[in-house]
C-alpha positions as YAML, in Angstrom:
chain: A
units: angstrom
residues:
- id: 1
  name: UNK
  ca: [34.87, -11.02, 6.02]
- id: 2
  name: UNK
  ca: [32.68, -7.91, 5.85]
- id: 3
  name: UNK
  ca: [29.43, -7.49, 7.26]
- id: 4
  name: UNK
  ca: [26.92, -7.78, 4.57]
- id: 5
  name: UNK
  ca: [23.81, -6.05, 3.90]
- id: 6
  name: UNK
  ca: [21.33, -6.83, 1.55]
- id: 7
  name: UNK
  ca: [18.29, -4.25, 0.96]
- id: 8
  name: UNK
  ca: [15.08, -4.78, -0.21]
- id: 9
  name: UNK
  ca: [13.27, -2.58, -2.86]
- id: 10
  name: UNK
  ca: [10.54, -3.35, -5.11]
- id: 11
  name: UNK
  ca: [12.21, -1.66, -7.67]
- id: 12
  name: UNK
  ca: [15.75, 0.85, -7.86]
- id: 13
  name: UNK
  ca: [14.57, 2.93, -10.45]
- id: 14
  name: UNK
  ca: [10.91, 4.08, -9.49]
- id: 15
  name: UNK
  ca: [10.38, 6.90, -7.77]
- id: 16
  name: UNK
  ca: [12.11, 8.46, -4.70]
- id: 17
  name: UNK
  ca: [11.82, 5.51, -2.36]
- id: 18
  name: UNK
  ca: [13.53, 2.94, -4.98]
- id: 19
  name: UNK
  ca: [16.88, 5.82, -5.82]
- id: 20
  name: UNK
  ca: [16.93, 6.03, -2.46]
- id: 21
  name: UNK
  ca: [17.47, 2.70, -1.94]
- id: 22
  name: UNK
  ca: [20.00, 2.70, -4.82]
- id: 23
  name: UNK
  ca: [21.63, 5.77, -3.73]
- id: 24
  name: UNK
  ca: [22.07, 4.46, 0.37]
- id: 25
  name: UNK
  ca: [23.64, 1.17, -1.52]
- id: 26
  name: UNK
  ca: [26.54, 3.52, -3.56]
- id: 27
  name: UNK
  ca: [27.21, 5.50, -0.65]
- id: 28
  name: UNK
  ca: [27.72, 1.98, 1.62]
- id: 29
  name: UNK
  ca: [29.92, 0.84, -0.54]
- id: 30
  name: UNK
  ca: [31.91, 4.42, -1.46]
- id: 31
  name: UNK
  ca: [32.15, 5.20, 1.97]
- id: 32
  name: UNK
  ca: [31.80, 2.44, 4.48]
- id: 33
  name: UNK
  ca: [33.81, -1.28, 4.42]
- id: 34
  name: UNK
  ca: [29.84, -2.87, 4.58]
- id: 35
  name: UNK
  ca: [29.77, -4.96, 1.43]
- id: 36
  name: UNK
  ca: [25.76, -4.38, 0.26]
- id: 37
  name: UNK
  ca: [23.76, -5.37, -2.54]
- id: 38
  name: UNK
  ca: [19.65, -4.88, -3.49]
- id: 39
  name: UNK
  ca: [17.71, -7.32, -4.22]
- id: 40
  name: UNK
  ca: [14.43, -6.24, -6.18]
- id: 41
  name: UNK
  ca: [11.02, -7.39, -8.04]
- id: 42
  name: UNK
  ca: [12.13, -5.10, -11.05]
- id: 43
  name: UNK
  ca: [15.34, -3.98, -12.21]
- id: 44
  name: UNK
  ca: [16.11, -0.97, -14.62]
- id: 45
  name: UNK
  ca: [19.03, 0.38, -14.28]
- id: 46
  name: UNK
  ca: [22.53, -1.35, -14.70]
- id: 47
  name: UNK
  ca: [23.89, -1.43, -11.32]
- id: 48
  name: UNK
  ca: [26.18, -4.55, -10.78]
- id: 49
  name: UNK
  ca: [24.66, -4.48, -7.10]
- id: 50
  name: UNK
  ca: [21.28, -4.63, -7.88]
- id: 51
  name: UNK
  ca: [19.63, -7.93, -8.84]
- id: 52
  name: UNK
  ca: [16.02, -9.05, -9.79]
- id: 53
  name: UNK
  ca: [15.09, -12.51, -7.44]
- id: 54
  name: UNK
  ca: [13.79, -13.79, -10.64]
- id: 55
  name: UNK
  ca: [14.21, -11.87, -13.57]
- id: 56
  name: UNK
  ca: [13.17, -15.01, -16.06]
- id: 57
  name: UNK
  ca: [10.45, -14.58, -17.98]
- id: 58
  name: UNK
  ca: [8.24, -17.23, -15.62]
- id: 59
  name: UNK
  ca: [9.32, -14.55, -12.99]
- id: 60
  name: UNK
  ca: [8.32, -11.34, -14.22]
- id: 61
  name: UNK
  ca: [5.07, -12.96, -15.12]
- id: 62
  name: UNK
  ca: [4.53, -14.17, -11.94]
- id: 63
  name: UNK
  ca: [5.44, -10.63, -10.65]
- id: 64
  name: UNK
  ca: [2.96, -8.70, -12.84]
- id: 65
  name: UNK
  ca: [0.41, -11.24, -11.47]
- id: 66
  name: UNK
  ca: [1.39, -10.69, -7.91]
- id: 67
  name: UNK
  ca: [0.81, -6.70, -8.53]
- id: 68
  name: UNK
  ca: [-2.24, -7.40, -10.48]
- id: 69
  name: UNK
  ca: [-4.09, -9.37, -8.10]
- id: 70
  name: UNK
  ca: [-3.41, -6.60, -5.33]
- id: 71
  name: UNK
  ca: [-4.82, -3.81, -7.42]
- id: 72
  name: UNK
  ca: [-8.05, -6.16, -8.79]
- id: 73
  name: UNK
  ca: [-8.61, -7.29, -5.00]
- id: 74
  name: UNK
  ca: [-8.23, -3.49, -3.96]
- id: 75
  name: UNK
  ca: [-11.06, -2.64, -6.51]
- id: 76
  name: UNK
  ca: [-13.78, -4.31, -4.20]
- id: 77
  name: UNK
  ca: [-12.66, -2.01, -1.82]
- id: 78
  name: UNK
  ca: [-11.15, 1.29, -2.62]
- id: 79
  name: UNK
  ca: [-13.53, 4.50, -1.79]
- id: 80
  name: UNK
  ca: [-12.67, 5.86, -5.28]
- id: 81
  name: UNK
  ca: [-10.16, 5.31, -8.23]
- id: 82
  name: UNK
  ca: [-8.17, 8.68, -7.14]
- id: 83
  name: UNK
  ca: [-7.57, 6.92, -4.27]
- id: 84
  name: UNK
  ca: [-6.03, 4.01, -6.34]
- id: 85
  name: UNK
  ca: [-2.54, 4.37, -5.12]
- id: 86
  name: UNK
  ca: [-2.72, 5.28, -2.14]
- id: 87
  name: UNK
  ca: [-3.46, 1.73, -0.22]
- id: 88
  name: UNK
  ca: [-1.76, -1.27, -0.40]
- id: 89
  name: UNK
  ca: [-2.79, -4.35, 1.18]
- id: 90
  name: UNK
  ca: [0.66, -6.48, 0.72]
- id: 91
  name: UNK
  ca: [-2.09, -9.49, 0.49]
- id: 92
  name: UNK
  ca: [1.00, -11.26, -2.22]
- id: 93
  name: UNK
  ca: [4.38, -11.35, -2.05]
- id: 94
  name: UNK
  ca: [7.62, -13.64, -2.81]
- id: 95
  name: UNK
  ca: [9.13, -16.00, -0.54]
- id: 96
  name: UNK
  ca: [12.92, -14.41, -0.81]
- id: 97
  name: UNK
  ca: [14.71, -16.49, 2.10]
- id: 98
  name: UNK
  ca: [15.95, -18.83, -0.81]
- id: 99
  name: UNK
  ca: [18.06, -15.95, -2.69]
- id: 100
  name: UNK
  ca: [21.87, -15.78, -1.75]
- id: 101
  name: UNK
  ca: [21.90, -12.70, -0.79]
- id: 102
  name: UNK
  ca: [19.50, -13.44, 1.99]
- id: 103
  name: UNK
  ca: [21.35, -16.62, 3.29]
- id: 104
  name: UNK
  ca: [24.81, -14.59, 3.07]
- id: 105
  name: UNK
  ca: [23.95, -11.26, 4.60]
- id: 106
  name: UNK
  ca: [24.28, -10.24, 7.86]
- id: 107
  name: UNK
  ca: [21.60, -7.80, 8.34]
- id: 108
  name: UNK
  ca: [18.48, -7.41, 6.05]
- id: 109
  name: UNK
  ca: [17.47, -4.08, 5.57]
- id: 110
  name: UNK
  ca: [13.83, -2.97, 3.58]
- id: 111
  name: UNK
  ca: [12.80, -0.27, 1.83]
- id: 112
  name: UNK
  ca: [9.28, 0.27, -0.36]
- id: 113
  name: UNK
  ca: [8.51, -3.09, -0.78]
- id: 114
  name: UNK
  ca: [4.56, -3.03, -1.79]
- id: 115
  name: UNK
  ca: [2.78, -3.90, -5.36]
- id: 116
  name: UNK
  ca: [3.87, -7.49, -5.08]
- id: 117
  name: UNK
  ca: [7.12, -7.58, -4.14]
- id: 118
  name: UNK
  ca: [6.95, -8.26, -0.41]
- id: 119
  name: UNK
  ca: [3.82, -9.06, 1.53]
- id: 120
  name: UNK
  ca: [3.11, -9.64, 5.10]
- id: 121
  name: UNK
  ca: [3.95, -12.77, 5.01]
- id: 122
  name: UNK
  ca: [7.01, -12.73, 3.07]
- id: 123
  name: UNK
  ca: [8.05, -10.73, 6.05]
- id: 124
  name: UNK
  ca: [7.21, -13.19, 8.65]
- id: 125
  name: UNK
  ca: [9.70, -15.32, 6.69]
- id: 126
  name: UNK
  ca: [12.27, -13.34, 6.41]
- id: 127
  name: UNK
  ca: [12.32, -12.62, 10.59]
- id: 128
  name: UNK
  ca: [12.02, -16.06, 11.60]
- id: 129
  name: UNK
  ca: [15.58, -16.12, 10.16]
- id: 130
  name: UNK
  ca: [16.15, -14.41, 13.20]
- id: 131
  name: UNK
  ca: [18.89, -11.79, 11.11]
- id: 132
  name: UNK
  ca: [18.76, -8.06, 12.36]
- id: 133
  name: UNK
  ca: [16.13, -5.86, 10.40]
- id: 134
  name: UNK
  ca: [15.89, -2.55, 9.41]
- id: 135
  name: UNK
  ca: [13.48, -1.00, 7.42]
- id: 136
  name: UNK
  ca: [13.75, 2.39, 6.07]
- id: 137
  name: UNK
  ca: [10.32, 4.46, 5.97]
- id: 138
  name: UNK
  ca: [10.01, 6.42, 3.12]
- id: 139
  name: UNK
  ca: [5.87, 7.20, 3.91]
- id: 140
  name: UNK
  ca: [3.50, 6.27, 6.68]
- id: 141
  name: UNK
  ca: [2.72, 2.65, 4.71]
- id: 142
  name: UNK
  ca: [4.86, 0.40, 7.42]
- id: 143
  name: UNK
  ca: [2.94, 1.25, 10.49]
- id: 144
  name: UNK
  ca: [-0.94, 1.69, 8.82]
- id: 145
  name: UNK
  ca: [-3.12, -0.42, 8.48]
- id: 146
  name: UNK
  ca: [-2.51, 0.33, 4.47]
- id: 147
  name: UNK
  ca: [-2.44, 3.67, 4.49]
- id: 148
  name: UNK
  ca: [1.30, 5.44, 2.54]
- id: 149
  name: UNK
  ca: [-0.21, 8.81, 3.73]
- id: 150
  name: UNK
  ca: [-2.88, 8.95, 6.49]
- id: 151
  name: UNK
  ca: [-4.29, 12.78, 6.61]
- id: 152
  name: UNK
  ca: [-6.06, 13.75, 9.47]
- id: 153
  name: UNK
  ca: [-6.76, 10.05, 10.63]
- id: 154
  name: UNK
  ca: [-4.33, 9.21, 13.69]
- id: 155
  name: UNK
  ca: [-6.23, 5.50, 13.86]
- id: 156
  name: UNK
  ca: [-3.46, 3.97, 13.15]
- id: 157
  name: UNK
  ca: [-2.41, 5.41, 17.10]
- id: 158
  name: UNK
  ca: [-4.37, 2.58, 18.02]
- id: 159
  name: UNK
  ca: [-5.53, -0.12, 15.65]
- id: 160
  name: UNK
  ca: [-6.72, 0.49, 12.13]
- id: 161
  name: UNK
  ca: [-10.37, 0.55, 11.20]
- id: 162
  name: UNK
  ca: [-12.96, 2.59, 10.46]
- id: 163
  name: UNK
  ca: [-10.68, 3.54, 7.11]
- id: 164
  name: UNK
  ca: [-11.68, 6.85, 5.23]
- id: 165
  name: UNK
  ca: [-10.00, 5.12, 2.26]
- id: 166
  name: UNK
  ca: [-12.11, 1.85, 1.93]
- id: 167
  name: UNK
  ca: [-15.87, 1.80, 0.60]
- id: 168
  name: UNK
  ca: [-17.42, 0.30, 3.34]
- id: 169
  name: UNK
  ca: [-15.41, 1.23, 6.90]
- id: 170
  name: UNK
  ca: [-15.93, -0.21, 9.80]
- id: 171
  name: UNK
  ca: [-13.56, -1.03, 13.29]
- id: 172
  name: UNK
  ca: [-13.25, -4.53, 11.20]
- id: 173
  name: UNK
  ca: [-12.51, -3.65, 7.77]
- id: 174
  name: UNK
  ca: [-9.59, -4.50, 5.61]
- id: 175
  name: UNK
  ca: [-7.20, -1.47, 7.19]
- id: 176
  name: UNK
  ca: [-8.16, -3.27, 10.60]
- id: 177
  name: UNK
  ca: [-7.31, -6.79, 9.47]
- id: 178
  name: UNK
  ca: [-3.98, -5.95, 7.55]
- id: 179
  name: UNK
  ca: [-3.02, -3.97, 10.69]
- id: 180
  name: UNK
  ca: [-3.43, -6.84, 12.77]
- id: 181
  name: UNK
  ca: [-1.47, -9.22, 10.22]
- id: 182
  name: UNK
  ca: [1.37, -6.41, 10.47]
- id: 183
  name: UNK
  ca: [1.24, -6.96, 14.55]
- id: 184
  name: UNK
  ca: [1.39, -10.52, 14.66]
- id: 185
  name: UNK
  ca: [4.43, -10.85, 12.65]
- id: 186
  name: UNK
  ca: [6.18, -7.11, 13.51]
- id: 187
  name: UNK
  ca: [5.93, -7.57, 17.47]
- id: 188
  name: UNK
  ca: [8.22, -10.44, 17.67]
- id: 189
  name: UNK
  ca: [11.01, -9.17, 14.97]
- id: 190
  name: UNK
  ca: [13.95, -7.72, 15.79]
- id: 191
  name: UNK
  ca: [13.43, -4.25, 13.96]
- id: 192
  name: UNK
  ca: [15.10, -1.02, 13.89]
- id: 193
  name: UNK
  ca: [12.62, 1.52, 12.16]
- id: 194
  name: UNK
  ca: [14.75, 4.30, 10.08]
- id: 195
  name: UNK
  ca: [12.98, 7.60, 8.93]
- id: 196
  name: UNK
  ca: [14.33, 10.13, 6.61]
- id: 197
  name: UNK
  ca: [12.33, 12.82, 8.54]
- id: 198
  name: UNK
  ca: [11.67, 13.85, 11.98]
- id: 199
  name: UNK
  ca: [8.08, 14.48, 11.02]
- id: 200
  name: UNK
  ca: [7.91, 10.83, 10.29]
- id: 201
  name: UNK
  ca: [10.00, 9.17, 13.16]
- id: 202
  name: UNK
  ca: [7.68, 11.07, 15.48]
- id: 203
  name: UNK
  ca: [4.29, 9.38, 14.09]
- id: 204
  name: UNK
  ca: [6.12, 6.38, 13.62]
- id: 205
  name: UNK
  ca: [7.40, 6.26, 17.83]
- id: 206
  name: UNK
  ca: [3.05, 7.35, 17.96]
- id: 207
  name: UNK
  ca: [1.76, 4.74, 16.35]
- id: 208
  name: UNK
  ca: [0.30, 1.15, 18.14]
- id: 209
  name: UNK
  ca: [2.37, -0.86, 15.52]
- id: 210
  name: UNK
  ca: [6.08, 0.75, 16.19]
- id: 211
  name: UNK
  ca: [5.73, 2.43, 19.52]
- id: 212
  name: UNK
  ca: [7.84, -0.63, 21.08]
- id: 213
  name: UNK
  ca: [10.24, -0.82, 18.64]
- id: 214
  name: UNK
  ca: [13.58, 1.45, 18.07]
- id: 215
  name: UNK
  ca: [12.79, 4.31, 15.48]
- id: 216
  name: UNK
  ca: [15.76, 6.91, 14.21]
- id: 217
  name: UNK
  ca: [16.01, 9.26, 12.27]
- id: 218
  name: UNK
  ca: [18.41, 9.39, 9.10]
- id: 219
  name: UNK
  ca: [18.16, 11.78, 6.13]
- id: 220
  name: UNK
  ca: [18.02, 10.33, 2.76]
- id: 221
  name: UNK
  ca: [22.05, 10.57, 0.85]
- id: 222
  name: UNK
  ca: [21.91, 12.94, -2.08]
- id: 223
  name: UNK
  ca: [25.47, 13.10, -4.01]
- id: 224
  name: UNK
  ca: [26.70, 16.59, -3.71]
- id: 225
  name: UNK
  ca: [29.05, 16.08, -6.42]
- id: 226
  name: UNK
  ca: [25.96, 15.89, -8.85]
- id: 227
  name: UNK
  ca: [23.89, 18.13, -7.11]
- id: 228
  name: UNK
  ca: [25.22, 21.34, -6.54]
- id: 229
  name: UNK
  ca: [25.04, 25.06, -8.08]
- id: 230
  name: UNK
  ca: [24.73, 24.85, -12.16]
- id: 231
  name: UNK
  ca: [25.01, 28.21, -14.37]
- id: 232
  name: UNK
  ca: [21.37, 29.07, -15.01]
- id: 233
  name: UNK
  ca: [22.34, 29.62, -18.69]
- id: 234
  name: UNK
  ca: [24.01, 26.33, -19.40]
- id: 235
  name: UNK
  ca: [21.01, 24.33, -17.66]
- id: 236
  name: UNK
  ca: [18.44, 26.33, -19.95]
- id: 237
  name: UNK
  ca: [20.40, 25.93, -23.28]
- id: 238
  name: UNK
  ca: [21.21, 21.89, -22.22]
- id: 239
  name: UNK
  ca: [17.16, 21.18, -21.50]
- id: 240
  name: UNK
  ca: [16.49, 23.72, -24.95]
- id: 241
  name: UNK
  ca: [13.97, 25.60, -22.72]
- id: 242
  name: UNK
  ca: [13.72, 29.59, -23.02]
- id: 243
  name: UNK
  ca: [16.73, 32.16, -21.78]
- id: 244
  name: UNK
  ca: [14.77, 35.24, -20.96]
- id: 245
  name: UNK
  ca: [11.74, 33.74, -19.21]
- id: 246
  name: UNK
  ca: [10.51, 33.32, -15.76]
- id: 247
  name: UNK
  ca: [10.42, 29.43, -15.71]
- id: 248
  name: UNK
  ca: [8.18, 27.79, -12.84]
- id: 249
  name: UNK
  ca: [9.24, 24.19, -11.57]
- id: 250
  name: UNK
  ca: [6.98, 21.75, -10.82]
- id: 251
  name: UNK
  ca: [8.15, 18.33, -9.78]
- id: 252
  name: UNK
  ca: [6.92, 14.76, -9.05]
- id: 253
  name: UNK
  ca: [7.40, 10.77, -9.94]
- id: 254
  name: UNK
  ca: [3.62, 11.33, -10.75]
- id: 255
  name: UNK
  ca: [2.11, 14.81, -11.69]
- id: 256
  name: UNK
  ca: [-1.00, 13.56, -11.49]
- id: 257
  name: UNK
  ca: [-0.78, 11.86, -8.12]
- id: 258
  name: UNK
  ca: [-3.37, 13.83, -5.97]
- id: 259
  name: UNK
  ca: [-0.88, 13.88, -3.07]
- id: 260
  name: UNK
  ca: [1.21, 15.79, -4.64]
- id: 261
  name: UNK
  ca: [-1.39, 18.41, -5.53]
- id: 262
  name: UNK
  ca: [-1.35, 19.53, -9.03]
- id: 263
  name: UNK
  ca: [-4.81, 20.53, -9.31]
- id: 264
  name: UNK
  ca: [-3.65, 23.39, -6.48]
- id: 265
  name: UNK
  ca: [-0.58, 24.32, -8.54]
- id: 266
  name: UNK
  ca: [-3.33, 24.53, -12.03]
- id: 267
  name: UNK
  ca: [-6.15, 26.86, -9.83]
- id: 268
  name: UNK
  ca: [-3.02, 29.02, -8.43]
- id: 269
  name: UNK
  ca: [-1.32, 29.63, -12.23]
- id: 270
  name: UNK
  ca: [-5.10, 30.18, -13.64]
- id: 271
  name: UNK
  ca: [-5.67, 32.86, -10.82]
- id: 272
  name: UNK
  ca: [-1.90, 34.04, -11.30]
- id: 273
  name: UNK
  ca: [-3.14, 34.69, -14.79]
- id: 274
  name: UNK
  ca: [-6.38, 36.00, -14.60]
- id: 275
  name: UNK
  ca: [-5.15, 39.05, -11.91]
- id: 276
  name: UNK
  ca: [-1.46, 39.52, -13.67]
- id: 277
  name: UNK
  ca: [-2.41, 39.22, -17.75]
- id: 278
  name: UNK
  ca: [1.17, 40.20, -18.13]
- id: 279
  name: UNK
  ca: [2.99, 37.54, -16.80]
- id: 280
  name: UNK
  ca: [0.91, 35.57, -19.77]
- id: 281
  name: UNK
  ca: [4.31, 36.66, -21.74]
- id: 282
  name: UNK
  ca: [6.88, 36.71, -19.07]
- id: 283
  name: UNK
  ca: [6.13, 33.25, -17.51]
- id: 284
  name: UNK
  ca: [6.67, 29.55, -18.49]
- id: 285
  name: UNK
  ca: [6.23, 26.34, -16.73]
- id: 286
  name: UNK
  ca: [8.77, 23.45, -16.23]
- id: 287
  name: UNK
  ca: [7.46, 19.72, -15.50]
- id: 288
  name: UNK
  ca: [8.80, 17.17, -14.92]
- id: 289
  name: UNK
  ca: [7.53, 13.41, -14.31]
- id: 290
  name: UNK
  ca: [5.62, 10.72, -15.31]
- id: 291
  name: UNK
  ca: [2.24, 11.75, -16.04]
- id: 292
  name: UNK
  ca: [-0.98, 10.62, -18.74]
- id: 293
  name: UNK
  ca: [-1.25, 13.93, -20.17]
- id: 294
  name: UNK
  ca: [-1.04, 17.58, -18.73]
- id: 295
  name: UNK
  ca: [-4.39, 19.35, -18.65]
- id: 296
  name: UNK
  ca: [-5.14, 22.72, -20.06]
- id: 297
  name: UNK
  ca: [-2.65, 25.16, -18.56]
- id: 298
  name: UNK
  ca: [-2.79, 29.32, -18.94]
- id: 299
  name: UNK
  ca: [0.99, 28.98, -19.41]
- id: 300
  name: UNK
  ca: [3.18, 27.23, -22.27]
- id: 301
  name: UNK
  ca: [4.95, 24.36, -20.66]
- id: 302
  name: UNK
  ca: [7.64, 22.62, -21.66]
- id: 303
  name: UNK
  ca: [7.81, 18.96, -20.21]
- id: 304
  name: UNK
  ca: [11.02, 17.07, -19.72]
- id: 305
  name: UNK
  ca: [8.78, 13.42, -19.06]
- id: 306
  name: UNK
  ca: [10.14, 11.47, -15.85]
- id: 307
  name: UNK
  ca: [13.25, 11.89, -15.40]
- id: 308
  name: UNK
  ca: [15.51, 9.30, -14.20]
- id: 309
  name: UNK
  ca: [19.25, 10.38, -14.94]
- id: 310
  name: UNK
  ca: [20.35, 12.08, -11.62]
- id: 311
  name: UNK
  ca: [22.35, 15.06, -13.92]
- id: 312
  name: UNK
  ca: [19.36, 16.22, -15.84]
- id: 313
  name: UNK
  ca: [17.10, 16.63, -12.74]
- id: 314
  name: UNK
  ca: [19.96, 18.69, -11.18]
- id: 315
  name: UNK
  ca: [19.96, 20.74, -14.51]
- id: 316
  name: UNK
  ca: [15.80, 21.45, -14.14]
- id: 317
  name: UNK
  ca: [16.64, 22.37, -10.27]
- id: 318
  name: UNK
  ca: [19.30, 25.25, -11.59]
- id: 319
  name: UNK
  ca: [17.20, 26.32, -14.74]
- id: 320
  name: UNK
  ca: [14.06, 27.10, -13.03]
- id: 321
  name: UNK
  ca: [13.37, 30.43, -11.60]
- id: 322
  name: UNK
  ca: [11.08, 29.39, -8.80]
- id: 323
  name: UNK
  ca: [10.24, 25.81, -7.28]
- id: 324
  name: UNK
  ca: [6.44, 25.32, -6.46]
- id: 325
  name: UNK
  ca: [5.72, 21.78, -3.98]
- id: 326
  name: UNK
  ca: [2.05, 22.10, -2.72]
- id: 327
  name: UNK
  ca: [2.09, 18.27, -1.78]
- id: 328
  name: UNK
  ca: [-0.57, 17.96, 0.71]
- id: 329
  name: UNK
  ca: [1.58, 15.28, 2.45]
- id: 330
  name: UNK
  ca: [5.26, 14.48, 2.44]
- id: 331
  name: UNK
  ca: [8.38, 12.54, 3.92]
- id: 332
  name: UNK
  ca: [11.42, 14.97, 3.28]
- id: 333
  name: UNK
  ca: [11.01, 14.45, -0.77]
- id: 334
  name: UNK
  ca: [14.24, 14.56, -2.54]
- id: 335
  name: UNK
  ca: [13.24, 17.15, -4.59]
- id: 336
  name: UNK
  ca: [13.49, 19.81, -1.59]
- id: 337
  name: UNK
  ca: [16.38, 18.67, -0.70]
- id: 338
  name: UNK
  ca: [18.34, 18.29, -4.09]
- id: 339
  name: UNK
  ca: [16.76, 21.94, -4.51]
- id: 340
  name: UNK
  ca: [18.59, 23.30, -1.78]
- id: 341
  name: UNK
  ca: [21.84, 22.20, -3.45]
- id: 342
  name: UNK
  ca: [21.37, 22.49, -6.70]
- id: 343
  name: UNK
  ca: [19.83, 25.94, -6.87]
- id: 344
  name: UNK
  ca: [20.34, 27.07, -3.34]
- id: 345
  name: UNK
  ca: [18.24, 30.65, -2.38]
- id: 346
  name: UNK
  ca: [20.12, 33.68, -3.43]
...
């Protein structure tokens, strides 16, 4: 019998961290004899390996209840509403010890697991069935005291508190207590911490939560027989955006996602604009990703929406003329690496 391992995602369809997920599953079972399978809060695509724990109607209420009691307890909290997203407290989560492919697998192996899905507790659960762990980092979230992306704060090198996120900080605040609910059941567990960057093992191995634990580092998979070189005019005329101009890519699961620092890309294109009037004819923007509307922009822009189907985003890659990522903060996206193969510098 094969070893088995089942991974954890909230969803496998929802950003990087969830195709990642989905993507480390195909590869495990293309190239490896593990037999795998993910087990999720919310399902969207139509993997046979990937299965909702309850995907009834009872469940996916109970989910959006889960997810909504997080964000409304958050409120009382959260500095600001840009900061919305960017703390999670894991206060609710599902019991998933039940599901088969817990009981049958041989190692257990997390991914994003936050809004609902997972909570502290749900961990504690799953490592008193004593089964190997690993958990895959794809931000800072696992070993912060809420934090996905902590700045310039290195408190979590110690114990959480004092949060520049939170409305009120103090050294006992909610960072502080979640980070202390993450010791008391992550000490004990037997956990292998995996990192898709160097940047990110290394302030994992720093921080008070992980620094005792095993943490490697493993790139994300990307499918080089999807992404790889595409003829500029094909990609243009299949996405029915413009031959003869200079097309600017900018790229995220949210646009508007502060992290990923839009507003910078906006003030550098109105600038670009204001010094070279010319390029007002030569230059065009490409966007893609979920967003609630695109502010006023001195270029036209043509946006694709998010974009889920892993042959379209490879087309955008080899249509643009230029790539633009001023994220203030990332893990190794998968949109600098699909880049590189897709439209690699020439």
């Amino acid at each position: 019998m094969p070893t088995s391992v089942t991974l954890f995602s909230t969803s496998d369809n929802m950003g990087g961290a969830s195709m990642g997920a989905l993507r480390l599953q195909q590869a495990l079972s293309r190239y490896t004899p593990l037999f795998s399978q993910i087990l999720v809060q919310q399902k969207q695509t139509s993997s046979e390996a990937v299965v909702a724990y309850d995907d009834s109607w009872w469940g996916k209420k109970k989910a959006l209840t889960r997810f909504a009691g997080e964000r409304l307890y958050l409120k009382a909290y959260e500095k600001s509403k840009e900061q919305h997203w960017a703390f999670d407290p894991a206060l609710f989560g599902e019991d998933v010890t039940d599901h088969p492919f817990v009981q049958k697998a041989h190692i257990l192996h997390l991914h994003w697991i936050n809004h609902g899905f997972l909570s502290t507790k749900s961990f504690q659960k799953l490592a008193d069935l004593k089964k190997p762990i690993v958990w895959t980092m794809h931000d800072m979230w696992p070993f912060t005291g809420g934090c996905h992306h902590s700045g310039d704060c290195n408190h979590y090198q110690v114990a959480c508190g004092n949060c520049k996120f939170l409305r009120y900080p103090s050294e006992i605040d909610l960072s502080h207590e979640i980070w202390e609910r993450k010791k008391k059941v992550m000490d004990p567990a037997a956990l292998t911490m995996v990192a898709c960057s160097d940047w990110l093992a290394d302030r994992a191995r720093q921080s008070s939560l992980l620094k005792d634990h095993t943490v490697v580092s493993i790139p994300n998979p990307i499918d080089t027989d999807v992404f790889k070189p595409i003829d500029k005019k094909e990609a243009r005329w299949k996405l029915n955006v413009p031959q003869h101009k200079h097309l600017i890519l900018f790229a995220a699961m949210r646009v508007d996602a502060p992290m990923k620092g839009f507003s910078y890309f906006k003030e550098a294109l109105e600038k670009m604009a204001a010094l070279y009037p010319e390029t007002k004819d030569q230059v065009e923007l490409l966007i893609f990703g979920q967003t609630q509307g695109l502010p006023a922009l001195p270029y036209r822009s043509h946006h694709l929406g998010r974009l889920s189907d892993p042959e379209r985003i490879a087309r955008a890659y080899s249509a643009a003329s230029v790539f633009v990522i001023p994220s203030l903060e990332e893990n190794l996206p998968y949109t600098i690496m699909e880049l590189c193969l897709a439209a690699p510098l020439r």
